[in-house]
Coordinates of C-alpha atoms and ligand atoms in Angstrom, one line a residue:
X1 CA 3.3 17.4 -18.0
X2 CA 1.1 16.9 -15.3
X3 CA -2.2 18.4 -15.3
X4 CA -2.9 20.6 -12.0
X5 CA -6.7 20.1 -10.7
X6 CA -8.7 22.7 -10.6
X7 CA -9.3 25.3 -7.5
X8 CA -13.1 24.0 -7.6
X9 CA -12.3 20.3 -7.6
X10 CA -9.8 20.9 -4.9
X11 CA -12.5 23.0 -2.9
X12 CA -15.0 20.3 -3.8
X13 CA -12.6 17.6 -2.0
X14 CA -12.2 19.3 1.3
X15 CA -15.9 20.3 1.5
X16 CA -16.2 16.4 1.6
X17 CA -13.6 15.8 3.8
X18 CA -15.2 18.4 6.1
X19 CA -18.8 16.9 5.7
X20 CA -17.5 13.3 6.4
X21 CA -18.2 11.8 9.9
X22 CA -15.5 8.8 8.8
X23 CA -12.8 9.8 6.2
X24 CA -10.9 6.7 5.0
X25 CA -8.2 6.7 2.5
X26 CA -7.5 3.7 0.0
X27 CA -3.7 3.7 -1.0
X28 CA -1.3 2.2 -3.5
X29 CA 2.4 2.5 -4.4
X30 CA 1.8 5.8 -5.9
X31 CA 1.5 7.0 -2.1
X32 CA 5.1 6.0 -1.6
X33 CA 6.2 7.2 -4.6
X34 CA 7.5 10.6 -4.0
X35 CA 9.6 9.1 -1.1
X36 CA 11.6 7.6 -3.4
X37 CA 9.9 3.8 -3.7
X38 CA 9.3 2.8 -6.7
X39 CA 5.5 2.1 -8.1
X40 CA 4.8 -1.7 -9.7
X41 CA 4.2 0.4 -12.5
X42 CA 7.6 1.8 -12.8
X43 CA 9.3 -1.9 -13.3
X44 CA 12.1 -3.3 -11.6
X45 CA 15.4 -0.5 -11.5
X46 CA 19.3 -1.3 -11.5
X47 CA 20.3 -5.0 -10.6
X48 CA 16.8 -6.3 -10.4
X49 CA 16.3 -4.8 -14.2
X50 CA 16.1 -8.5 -15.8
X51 CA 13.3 -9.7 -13.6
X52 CA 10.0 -9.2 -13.6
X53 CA 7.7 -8.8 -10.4
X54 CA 6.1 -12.0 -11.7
X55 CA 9.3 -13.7 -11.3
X56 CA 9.9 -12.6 -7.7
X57 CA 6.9 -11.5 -6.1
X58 CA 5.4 -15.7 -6.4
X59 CA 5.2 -18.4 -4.0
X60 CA 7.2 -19.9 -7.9
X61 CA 9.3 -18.1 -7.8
X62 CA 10.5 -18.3 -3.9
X63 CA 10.5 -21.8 -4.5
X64 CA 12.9 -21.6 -7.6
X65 CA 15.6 -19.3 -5.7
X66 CA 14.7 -18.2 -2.5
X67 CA 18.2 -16.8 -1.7
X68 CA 17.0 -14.5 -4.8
X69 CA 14.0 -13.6 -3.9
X70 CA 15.0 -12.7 -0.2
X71 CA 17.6 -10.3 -1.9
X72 CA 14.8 -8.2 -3.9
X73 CA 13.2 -8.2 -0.7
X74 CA 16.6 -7.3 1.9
X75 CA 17.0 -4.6 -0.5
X76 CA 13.6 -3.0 -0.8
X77 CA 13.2 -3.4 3.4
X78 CA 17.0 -1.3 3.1
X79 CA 16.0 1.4 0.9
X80 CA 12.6 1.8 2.7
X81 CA 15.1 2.4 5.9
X82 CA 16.6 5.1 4.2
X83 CA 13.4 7.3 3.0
X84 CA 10.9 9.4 5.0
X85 CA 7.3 10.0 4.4
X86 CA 6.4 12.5 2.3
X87 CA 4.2 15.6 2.5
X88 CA 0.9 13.4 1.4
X89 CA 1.6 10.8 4.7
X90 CA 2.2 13.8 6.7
X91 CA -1.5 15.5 5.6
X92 CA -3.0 12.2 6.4
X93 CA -1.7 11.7 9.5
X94 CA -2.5 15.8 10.9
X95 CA -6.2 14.7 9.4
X96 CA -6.7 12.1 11.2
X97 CA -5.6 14.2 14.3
X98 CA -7.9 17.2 13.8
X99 CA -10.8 14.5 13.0
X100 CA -10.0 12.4 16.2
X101 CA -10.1 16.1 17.8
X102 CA -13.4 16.6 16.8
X103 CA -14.8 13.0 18.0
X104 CA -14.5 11.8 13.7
X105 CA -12.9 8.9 12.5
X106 CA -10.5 8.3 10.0
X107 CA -8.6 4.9 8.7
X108 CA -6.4 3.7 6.7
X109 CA -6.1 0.1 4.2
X110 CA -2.9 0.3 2.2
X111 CA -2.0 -2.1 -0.7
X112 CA 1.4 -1.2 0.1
X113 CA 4.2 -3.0 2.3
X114 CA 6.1 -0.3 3.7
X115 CA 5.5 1.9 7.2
X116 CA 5.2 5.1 5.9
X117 CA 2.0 5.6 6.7
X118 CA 2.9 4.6 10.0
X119 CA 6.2 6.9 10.3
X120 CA 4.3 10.2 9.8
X121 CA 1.6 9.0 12.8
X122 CA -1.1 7.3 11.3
X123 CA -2.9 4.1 12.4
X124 CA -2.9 2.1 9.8
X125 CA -6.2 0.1 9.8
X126 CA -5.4 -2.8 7.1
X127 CA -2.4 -3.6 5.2
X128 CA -3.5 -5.8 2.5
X129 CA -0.5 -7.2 1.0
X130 CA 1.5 -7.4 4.2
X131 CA 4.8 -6.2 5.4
X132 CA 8.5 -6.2 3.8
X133 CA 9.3 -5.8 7.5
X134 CA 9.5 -8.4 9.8
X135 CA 9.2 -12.0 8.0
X136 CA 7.8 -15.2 8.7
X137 CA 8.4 -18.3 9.4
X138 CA 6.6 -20.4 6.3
X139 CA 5.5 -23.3 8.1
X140 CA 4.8 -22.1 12.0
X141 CA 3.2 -19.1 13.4
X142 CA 6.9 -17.4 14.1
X143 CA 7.5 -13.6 12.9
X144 CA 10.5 -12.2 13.1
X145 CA 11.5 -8.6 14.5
X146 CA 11.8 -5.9 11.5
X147 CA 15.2 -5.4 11.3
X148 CA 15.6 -9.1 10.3
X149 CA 14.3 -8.4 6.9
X150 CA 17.4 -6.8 6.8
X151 CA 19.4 -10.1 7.2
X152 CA 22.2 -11.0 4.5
X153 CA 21.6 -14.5 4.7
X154 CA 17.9 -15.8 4.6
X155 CA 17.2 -17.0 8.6
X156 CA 16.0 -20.0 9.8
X157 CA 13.3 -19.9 12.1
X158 CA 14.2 -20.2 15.9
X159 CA 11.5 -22.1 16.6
X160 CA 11.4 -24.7 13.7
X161 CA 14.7 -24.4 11.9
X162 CA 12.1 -23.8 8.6
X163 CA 12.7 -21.3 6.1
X164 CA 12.0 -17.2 7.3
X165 CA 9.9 -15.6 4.2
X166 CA 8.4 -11.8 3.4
X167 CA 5.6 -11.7 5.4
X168 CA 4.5 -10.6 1.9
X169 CA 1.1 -11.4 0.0
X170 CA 2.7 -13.2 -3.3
X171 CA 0.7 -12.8 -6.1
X172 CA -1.9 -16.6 -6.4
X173 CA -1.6 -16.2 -2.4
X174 CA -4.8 -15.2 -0.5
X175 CA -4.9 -12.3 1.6
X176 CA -4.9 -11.8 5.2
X177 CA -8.5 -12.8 6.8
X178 CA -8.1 -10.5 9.3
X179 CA -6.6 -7.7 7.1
X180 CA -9.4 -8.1 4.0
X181 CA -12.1 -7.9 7.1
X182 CA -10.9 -4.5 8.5
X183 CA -10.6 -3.5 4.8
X184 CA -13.9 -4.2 4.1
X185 CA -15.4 -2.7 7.4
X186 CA -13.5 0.7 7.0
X187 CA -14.8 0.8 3.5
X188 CA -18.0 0.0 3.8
X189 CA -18.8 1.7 7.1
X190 CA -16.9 5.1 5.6
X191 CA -18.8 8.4 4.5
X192 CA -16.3 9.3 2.5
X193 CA -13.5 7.4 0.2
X194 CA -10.5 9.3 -0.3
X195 CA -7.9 6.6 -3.4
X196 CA -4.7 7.5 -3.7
X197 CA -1.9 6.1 -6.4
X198 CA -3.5 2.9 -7.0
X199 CA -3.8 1.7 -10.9
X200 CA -6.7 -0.2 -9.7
X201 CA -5.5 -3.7 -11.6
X202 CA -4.1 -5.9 -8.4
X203 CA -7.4 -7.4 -7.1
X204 CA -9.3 -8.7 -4.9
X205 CA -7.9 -5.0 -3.1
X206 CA -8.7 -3.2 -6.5
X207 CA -12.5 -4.3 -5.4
X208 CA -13.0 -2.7 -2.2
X209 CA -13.4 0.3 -3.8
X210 CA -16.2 -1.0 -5.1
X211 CA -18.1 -2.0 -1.5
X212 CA -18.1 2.0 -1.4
X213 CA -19.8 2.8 -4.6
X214 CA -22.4 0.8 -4.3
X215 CA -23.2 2.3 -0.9
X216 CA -23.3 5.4 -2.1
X217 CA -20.3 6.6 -1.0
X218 CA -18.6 9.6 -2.2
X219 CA -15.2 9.0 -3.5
X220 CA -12.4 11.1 -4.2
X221 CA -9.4 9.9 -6.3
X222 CA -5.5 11.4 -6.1
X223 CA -3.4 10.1 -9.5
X224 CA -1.9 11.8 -12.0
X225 CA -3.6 9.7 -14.5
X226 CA -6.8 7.7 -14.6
X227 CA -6.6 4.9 -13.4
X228 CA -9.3 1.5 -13.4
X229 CA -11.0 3.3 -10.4
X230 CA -11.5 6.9 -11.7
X231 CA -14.6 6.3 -13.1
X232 CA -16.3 5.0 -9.6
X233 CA -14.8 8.9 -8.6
X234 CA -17.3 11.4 -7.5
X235 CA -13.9 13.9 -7.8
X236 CA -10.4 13.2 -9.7
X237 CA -7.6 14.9 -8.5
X238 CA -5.1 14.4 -11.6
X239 CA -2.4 15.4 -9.7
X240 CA 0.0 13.4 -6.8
X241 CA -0.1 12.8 -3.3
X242 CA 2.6 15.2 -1.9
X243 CA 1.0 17.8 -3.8
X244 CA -2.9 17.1 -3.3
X245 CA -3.1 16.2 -0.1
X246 CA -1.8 18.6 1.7
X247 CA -3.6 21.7 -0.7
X248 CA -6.8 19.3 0.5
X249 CA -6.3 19.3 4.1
Ligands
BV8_301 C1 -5.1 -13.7 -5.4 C2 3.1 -7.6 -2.1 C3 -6.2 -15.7 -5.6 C4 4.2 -8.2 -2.8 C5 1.4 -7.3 -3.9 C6 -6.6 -11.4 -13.9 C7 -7.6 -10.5 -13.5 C8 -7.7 -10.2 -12.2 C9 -6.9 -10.7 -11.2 C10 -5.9 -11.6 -11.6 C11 -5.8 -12.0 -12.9 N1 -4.7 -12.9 -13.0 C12 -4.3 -13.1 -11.7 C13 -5.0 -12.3 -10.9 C14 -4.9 -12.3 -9.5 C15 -3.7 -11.3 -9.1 C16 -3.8 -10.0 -9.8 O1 -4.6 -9.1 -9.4 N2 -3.0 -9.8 -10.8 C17 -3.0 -8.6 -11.5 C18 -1.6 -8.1 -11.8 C19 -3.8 -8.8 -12.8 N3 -3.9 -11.1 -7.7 C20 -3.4 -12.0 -6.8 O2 -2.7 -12.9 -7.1 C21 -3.8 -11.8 -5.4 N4 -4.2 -13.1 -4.8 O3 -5.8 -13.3 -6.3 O4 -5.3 -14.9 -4.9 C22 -6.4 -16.9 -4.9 C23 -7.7 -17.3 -4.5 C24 -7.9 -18.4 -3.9 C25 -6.8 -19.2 -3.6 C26 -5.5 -18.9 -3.9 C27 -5.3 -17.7 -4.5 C28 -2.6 -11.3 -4.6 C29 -2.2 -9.9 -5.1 C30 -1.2 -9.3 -4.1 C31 0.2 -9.2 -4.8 N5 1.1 -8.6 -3.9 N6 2.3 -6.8 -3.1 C32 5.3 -7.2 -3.0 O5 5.1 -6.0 -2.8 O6 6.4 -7.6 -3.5 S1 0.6 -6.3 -5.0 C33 1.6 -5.0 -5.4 O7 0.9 -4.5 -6.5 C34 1.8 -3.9 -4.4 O8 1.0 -4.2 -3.2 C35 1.2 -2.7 -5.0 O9 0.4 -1.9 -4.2 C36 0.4 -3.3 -6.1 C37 0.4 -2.5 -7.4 O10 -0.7 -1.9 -7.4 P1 -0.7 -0.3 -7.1 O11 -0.5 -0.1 -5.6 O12 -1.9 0.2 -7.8 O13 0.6 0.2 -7.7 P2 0.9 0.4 -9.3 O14 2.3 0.5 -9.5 O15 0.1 -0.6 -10.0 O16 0.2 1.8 -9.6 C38 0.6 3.0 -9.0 C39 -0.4 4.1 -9.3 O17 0.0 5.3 -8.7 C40 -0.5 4.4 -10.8 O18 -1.9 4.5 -11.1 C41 0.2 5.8 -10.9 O19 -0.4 6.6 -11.9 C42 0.0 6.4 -9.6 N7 1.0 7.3 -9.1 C43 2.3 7.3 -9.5 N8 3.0 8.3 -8.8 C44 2.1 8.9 -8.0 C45 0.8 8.2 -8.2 N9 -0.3 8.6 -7.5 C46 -0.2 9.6 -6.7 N10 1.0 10.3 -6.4 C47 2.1 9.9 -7.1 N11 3.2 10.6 -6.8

């Protein structure tokens, strides 16, 4: 049963959002979750039920199979083909109109790898764990365009004849330099921190959070639950995104 949040705390949220010169929102899977991708959370579904992200989402575990771990991947980049944003990417996106309007800033760092942020009208200012569209060559600088994600067979680079991966972060990889430096310059240059559906637990992202908090930052929070970032919350919203955000904005 989820519980709603209360007409104050919802009040209390867009009174920030109103205050805020520069609104920007933090997001994990739980964004994407009510367009019909599944969170890390909610484990692997149907034929991928024996693995474990672990076993699939590794530099390891590319290396053991990469014709299997392309597969997880071709199908995830399919299914994200077939869903829409939902009502929470929508809000964001007509926020960052009305703020842009008014001569306000608002941006975006998403944990996540799909484009739904992007598919309702936002910018998107980092994406932190890259991009299940559009892979990359994983010796030279070659990306591919998006729809070859979608390729049956795992291509060979044009340029090098080397292997085509995710352009993915795999978890022991680094992140993006340029990505984590956007990241951290939307969060720490923000007046206001708006997380949504992140448990908090995949770091070094789950730390930016943190470059806001100890700036003084207010910070709201959207998940149903608490998550390891609720206590750094000025406001929890226990409640989703499709449903929040738009009762917010
Ligand atoms: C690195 C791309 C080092 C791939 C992803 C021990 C302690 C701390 C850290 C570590 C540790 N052991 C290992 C590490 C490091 C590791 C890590 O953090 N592990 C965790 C699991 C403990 N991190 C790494 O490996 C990172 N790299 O550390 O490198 C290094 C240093 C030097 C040199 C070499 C290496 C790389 C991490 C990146 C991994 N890649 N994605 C892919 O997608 O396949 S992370 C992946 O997890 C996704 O990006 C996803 O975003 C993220 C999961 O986190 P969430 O987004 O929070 O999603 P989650 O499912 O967890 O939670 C969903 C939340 O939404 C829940 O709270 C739920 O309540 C809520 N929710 C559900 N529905 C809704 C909702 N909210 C709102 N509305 C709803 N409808």
């Amino acid at each position: 049963m989820t519980v709603r949040p209360s007409r104050a705390d919802v009040a209390r949220a867009a009174e920030l959002i109103r205050d805020a010169e520069h609104v920007c929102f933090f997001s994990g899977a739980g964004m994407s979750a009510e367009s019909g991708i599944p969170t890390f959370r909610d484990g692997l579904t149907g034929l991928w039920e024996n693995y474990r992200p672990e076993d699939l989402a590794t530099p390891e575990g590319w290396h053991r199979d990469p014709d299997l771990v392309w597969g997880w991947y071709r199908d995830r980049a399919t299914r994200l083909r077939t869903v829409q944003p939902n009502a929470g990417h929508q809000a964001i996106a007509e926020l960052g109109r009305r703020m842009r309007a008014d001569g306000r800033r608002v941006s975006i760092v998403t944990q996540n790898v799909d484009d739904l942020h992007e598919r309702a009208g936002s910018m998107v200012d980092a994406h932190l764990h890259g991009s299940l569209l559009g892979p990359r060559c994983e010796f030279c600088p070659y990306r591919g365009e998006p729809d070859l994600s979608l390729a049956a067979v795992r291509p060979s680079c044009p340029k090098c004849s080397s292997s085509l991966r995710p352009n993915v972060v795999w978890f022991g990889e680094v992140l993006p330099e340029n990505e984590w430096t956007a990241a951290s310059a939307a969060i720490e240059g923000c007046s206001l921190l708006v997380i949504i559906g992140t448990s908090g637990v995949v770091h070094p992202a789950a730390g930016l959070p943190m470059l806001a908090a100890e700036a003084g930052t207010p910070i709201v929070e959207v998940n149903p639950v608490r998550s390891a970032l609720t206590d750094l919350a000025t406001v929890h919203l226990p409640s989703t995104a499709a449903a929040a955000l738009p009762d917010i904005i």
